[in-house]
PDB file of C-alpha atoms and ligand atoms in Angstrom:
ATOM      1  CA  UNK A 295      58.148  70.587  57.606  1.00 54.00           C
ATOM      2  CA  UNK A 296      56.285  67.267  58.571  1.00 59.00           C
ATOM      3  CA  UNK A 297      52.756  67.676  60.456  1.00 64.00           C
ATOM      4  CA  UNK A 298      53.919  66.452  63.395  1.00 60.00           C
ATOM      5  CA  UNK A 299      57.099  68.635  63.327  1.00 60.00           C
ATOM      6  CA  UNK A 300      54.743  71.632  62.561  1.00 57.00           C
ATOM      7  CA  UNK A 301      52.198  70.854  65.712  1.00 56.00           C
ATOM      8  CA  UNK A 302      55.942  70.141  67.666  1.00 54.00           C
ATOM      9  CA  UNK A 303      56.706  73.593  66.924  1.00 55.00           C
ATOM     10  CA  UNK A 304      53.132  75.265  67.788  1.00 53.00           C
ATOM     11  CA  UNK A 305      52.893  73.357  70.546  1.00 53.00           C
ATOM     12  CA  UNK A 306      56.435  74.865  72.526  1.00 53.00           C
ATOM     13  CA  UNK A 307      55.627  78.147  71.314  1.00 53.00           C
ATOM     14  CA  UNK A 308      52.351  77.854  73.251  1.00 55.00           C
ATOM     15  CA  UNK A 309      54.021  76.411  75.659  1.00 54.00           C
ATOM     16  CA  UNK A 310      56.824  79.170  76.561  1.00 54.00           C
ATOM     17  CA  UNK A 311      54.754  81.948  77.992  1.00 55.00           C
ATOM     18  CA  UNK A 312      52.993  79.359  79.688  1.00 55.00           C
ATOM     19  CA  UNK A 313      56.179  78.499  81.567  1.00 56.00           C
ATOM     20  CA  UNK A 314      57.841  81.717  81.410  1.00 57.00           C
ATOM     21  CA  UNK A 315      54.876  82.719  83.612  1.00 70.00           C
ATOM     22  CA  UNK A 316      55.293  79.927  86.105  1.00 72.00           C
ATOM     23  CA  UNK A 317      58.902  80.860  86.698  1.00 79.00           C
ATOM     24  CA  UNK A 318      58.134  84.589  87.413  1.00 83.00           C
ATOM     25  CA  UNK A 319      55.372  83.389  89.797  1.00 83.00           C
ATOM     26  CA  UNK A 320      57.866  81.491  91.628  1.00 85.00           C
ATOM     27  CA  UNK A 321      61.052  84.027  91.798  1.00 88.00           C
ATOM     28  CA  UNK A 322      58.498  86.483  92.790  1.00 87.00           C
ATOM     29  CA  UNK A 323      56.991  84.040  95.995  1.00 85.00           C
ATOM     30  CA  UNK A 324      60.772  83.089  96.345  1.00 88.00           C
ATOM     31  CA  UNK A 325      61.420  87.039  96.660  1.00 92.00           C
ATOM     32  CA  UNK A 326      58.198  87.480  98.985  1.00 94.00           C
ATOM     33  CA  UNK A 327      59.928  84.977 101.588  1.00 95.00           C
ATOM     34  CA  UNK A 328      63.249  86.064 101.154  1.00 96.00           C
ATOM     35  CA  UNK A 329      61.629  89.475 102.628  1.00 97.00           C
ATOM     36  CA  UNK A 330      60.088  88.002 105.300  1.00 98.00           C
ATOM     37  CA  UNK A 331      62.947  86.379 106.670  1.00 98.00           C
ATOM     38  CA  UNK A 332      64.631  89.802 106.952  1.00 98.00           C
ATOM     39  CA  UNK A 333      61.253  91.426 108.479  1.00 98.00           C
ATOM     40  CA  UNK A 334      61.139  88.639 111.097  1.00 98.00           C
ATOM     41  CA  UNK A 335      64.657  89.073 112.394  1.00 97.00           C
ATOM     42  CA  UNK A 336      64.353  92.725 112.464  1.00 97.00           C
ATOM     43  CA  UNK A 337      60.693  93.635 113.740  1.00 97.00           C
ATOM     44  CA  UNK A 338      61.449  91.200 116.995  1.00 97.00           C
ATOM     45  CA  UNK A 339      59.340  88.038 116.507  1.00 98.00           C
ATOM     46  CA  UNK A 340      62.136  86.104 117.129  1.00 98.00           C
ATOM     47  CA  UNK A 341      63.217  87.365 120.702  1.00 97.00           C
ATOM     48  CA  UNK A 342      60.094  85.958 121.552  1.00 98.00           C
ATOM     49  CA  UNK A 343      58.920  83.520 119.630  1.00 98.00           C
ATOM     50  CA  UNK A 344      62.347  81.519 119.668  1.00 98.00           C
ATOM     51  CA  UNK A 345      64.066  80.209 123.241  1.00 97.00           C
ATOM     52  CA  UNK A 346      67.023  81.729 124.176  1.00 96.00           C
ATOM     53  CA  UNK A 347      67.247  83.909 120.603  1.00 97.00           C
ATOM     54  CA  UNK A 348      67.169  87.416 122.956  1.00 94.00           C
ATOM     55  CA  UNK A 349      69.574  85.837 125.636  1.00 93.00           C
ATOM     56  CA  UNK A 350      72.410  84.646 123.066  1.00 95.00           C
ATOM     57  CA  UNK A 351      72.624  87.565 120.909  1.00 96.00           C
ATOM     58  CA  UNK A 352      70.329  85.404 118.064  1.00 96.00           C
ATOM     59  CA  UNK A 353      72.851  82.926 117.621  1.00 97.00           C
ATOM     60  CA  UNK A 354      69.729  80.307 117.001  1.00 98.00           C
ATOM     61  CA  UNK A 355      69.745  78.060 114.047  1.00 98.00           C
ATOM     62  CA  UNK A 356      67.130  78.829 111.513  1.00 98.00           C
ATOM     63  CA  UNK A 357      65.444  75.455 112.261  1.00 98.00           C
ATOM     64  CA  UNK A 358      64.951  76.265 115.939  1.00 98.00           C
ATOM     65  CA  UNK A 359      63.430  79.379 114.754  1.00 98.00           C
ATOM     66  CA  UNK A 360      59.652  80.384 116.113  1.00 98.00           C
ATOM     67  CA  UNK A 361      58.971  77.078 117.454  1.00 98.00           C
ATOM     68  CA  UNK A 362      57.474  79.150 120.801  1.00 98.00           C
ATOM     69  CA  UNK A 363      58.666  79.553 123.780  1.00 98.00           C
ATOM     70  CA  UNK A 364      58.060  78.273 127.483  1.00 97.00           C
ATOM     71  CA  UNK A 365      58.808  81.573 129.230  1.00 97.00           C
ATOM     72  CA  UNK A 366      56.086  83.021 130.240  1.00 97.00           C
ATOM     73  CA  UNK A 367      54.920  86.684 130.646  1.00 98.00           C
ATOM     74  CA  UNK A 368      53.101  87.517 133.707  1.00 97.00           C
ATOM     75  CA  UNK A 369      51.455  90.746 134.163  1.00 96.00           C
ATOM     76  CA  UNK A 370      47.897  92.569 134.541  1.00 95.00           C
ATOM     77  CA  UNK A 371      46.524  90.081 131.417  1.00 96.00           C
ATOM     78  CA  UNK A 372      47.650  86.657 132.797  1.00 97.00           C
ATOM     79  CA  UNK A 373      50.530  84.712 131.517  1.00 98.00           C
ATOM     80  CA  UNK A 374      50.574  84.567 128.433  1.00 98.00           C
ATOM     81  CA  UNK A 375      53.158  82.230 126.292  1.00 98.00           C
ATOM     82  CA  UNK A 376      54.647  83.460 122.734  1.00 98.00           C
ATOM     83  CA  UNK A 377      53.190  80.870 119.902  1.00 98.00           C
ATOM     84  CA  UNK A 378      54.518  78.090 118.033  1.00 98.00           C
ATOM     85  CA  UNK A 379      54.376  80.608 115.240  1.00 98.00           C
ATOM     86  CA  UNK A 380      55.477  77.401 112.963  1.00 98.00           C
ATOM     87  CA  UNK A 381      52.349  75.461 113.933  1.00 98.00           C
ATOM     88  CA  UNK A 382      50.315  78.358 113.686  1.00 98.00           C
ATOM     89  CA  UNK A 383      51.425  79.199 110.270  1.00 98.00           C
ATOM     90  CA  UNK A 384      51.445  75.559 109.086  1.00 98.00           C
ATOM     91  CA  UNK A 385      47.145  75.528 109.980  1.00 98.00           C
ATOM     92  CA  UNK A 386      46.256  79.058 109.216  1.00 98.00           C
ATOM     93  CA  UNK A 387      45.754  80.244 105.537  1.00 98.00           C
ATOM     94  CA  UNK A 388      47.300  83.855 104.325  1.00 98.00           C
ATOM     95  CA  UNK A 389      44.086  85.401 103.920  1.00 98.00           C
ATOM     96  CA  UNK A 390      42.812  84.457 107.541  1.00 98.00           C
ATOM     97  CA  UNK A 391      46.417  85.607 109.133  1.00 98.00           C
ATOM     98  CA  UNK A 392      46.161  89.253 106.593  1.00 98.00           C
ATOM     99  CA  UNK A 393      42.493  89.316 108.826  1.00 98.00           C
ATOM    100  CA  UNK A 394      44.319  88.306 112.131  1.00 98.00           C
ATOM    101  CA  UNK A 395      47.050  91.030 112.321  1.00 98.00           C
ATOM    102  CA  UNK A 396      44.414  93.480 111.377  1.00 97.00           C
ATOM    103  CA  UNK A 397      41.881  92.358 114.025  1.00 96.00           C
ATOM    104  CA  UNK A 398      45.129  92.305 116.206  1.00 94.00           C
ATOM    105  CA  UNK A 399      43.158  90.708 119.263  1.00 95.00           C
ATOM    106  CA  UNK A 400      46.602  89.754 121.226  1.00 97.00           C
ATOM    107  CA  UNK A 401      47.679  89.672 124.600  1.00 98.00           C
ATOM    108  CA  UNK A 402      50.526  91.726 125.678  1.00 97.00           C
ATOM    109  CA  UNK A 403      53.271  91.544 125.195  1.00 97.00           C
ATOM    110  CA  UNK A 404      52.317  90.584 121.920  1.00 98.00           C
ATOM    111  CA  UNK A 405      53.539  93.709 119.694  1.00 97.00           C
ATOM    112  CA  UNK A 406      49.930  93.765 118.117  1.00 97.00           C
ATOM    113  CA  UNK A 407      50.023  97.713 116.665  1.00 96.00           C
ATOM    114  CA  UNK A 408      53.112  96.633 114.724  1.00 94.00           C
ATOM    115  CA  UNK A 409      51.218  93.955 113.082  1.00 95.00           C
ATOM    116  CA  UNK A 410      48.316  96.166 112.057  1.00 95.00           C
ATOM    117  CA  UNK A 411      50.087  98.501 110.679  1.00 95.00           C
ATOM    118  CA  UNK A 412      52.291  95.976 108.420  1.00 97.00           C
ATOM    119  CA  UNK A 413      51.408  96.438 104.932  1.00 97.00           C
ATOM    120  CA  UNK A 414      49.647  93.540 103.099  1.00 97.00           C
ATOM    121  CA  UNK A 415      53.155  92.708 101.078  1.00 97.00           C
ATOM    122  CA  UNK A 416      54.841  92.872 103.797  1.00 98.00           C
ATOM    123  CA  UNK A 417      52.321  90.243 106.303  1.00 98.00           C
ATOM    124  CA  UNK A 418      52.179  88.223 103.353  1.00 98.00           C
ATOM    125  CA  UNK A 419      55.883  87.807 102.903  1.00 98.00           C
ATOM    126  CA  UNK A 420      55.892  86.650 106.674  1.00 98.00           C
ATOM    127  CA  UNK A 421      53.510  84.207 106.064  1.00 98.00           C
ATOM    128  CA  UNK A 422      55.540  82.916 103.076  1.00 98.00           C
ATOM    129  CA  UNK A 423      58.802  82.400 104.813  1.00 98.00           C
ATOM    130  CA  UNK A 424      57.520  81.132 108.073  1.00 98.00           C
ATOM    131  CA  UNK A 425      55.141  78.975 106.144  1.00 98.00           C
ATOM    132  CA  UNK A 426      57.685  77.734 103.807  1.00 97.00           C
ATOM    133  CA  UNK A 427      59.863  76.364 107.025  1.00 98.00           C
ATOM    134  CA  UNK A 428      57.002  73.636 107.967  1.00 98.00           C
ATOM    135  CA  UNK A 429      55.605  73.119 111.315  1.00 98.00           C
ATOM    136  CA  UNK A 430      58.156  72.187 113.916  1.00 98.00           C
ATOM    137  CA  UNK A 431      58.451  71.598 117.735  1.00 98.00           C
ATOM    138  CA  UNK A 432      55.749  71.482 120.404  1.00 98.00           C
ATOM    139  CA  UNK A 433      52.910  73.851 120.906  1.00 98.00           C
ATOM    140  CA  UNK A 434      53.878  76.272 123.554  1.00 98.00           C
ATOM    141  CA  UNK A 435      51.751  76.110 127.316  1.00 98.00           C
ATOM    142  CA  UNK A 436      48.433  77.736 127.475  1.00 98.00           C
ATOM    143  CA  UNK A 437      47.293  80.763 128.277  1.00 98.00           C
ATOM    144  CA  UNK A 438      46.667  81.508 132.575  1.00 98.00           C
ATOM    145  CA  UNK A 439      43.852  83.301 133.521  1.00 98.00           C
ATOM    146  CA  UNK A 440      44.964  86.446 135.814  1.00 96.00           C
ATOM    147  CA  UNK A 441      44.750  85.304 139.571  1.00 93.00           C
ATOM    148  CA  UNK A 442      46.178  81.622 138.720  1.00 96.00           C
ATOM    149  CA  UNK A 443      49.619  80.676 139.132  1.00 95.00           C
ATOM    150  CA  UNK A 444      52.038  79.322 136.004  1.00 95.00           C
ATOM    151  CA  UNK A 445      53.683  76.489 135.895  1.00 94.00           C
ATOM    152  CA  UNK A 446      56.953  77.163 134.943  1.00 94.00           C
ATOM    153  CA  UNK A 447      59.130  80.694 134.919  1.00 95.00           C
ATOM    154  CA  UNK A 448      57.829  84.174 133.632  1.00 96.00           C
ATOM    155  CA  UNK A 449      58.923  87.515 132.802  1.00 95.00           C
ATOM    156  CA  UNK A 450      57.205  89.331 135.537  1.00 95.00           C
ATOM    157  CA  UNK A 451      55.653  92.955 134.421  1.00 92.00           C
ATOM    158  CA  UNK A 452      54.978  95.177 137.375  1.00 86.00           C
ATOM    159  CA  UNK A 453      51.266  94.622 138.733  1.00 78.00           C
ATOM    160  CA  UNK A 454      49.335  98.227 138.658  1.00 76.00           C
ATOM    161  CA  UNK A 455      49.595 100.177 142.088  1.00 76.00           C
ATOM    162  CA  UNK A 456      46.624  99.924 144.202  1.00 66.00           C
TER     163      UNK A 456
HETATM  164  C1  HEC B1089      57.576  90.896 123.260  1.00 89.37           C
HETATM  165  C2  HEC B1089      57.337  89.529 122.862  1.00 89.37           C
HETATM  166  C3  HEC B1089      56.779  89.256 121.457  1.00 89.37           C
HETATM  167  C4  HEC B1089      57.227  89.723 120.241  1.00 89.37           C
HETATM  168  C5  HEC B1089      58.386  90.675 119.974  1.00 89.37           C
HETATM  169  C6  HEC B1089      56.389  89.122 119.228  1.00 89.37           C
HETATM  170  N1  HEC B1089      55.434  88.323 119.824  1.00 89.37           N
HETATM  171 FE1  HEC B1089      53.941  87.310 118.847  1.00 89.37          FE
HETATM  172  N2  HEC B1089      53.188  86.734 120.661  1.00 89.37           N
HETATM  173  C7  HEC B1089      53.761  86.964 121.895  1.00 89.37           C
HETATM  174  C8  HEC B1089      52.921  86.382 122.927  1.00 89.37           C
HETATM  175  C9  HEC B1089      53.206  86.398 124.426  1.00 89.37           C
HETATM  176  C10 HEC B1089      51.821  85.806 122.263  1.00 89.37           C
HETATM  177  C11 HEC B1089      50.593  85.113 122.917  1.00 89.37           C
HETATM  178  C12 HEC B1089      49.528  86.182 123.073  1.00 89.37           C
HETATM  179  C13 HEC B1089      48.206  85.665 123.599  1.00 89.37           C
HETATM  180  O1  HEC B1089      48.173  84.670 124.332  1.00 89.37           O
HETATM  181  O2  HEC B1089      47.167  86.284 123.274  1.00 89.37           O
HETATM  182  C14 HEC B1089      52.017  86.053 120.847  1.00 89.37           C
HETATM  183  C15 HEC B1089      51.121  85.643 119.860  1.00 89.37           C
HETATM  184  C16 HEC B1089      51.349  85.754 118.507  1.00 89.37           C
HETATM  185  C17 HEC B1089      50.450  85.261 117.490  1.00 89.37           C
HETATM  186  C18 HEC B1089      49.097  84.606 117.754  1.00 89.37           C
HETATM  187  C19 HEC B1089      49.030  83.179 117.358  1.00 89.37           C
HETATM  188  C20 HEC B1089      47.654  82.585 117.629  1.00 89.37           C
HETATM  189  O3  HEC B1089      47.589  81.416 118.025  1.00 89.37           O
HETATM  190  O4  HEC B1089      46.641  83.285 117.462  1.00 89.37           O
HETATM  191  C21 HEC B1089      51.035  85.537 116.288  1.00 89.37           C
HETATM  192  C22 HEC B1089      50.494  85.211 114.909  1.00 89.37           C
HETATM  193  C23 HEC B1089      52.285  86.211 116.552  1.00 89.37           C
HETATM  194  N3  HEC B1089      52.438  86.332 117.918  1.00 89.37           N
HETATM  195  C24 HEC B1089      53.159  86.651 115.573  1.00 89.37           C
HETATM  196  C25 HEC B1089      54.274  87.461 115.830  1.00 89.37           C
HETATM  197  C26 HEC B1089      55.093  88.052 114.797  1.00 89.37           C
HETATM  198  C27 HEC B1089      54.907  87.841 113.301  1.00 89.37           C
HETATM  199  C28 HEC B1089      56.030  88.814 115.428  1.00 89.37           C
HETATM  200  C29 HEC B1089      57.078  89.710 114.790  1.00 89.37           C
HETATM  201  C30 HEC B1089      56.558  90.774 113.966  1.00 89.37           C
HETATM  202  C31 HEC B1089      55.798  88.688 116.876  1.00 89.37           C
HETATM  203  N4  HEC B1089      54.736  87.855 117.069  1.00 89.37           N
HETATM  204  C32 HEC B1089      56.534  89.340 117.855  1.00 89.37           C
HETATM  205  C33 HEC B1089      54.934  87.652 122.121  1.00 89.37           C
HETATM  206  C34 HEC B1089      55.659  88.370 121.192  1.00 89.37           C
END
């Protein structure tokens, strides 16, 4: 065997675990994602984090999906309007949205218990997925303070008696 077919051959077996490890890294991320897509469509984020997903039976392309909505919900809290969750993943890192859920300081009708009591795999693998579809569509109207009207239509929750 030559010298240089000798280093050749020290250098790919070097090599293989090296990339052997890369490509379990990425099935497993691929896996992680591949989870979250099923946890989004059934833990709800899309009825209200996607226009007109609820209303037509989820018949929404995947590329439409979690881009926010303009529908408002008005109650006790305000109107509040469900995120561009694709923008919000897009500038938010995993570790600050594992802290986020946890903190789970949302307005209703934000779900916010079933957030923080996700388990870590299973916020992270949301992350992944809705991360790994990229920002899309506009960021979704601002929050009203209680006592000032919306702009545009809401889902009105009853007001408390008295
Ligand atoms: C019943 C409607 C509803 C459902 C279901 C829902 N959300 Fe929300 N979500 C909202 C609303 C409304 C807001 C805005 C709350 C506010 O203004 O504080 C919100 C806010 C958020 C935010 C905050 C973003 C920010 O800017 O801080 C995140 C993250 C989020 N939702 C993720 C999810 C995920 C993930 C799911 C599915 C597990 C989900 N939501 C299900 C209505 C909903």
């Amino acid at each position: 065997m030559s010298k240089l077919s000798m280093l050749c051959a020290a250098a790919s077996l070097l090599a293989t675990p090296l990339f052997a490890h890369a490509g379990d890294a990425a099935t497993k991320e691929g896996a992680s994602a591949a989870r979250g897509r099923y946890l989004v469509q059934i833990s709800g984020c899309n009825d209200c984090h996607t226009p007109g997903y609820a209303s037509g039976g989820g018949m929404v392309a995947q590329e439409q999906w979690l881009t926010g909505d303009r529908l408002g919900w008005h109650g006790p809290w305000g109107t509040t309007y469900p995120t561009n969750l694709r923008r919000y993943f897009a500038r938010v890192s995993e570790t600050d949205w594992l802290k986020a859920a946890r903190a789970g300081k949302y307005r209703p009708p934000m779900p916010a218990p079933s957030l923080r009591d996700m388990s870590d795999n299973d916020l992270r693998s949301i992350y992944r997925f809705v991360h790994s579809l990229g920002a899309a569509g506009e960021e979704a109207p601002s929050y009203v303070a209680p006592g000032q009207a919306p702009a545009g239509p809401v889902v009105l929750f009853p007001m408390p008696p008295g």
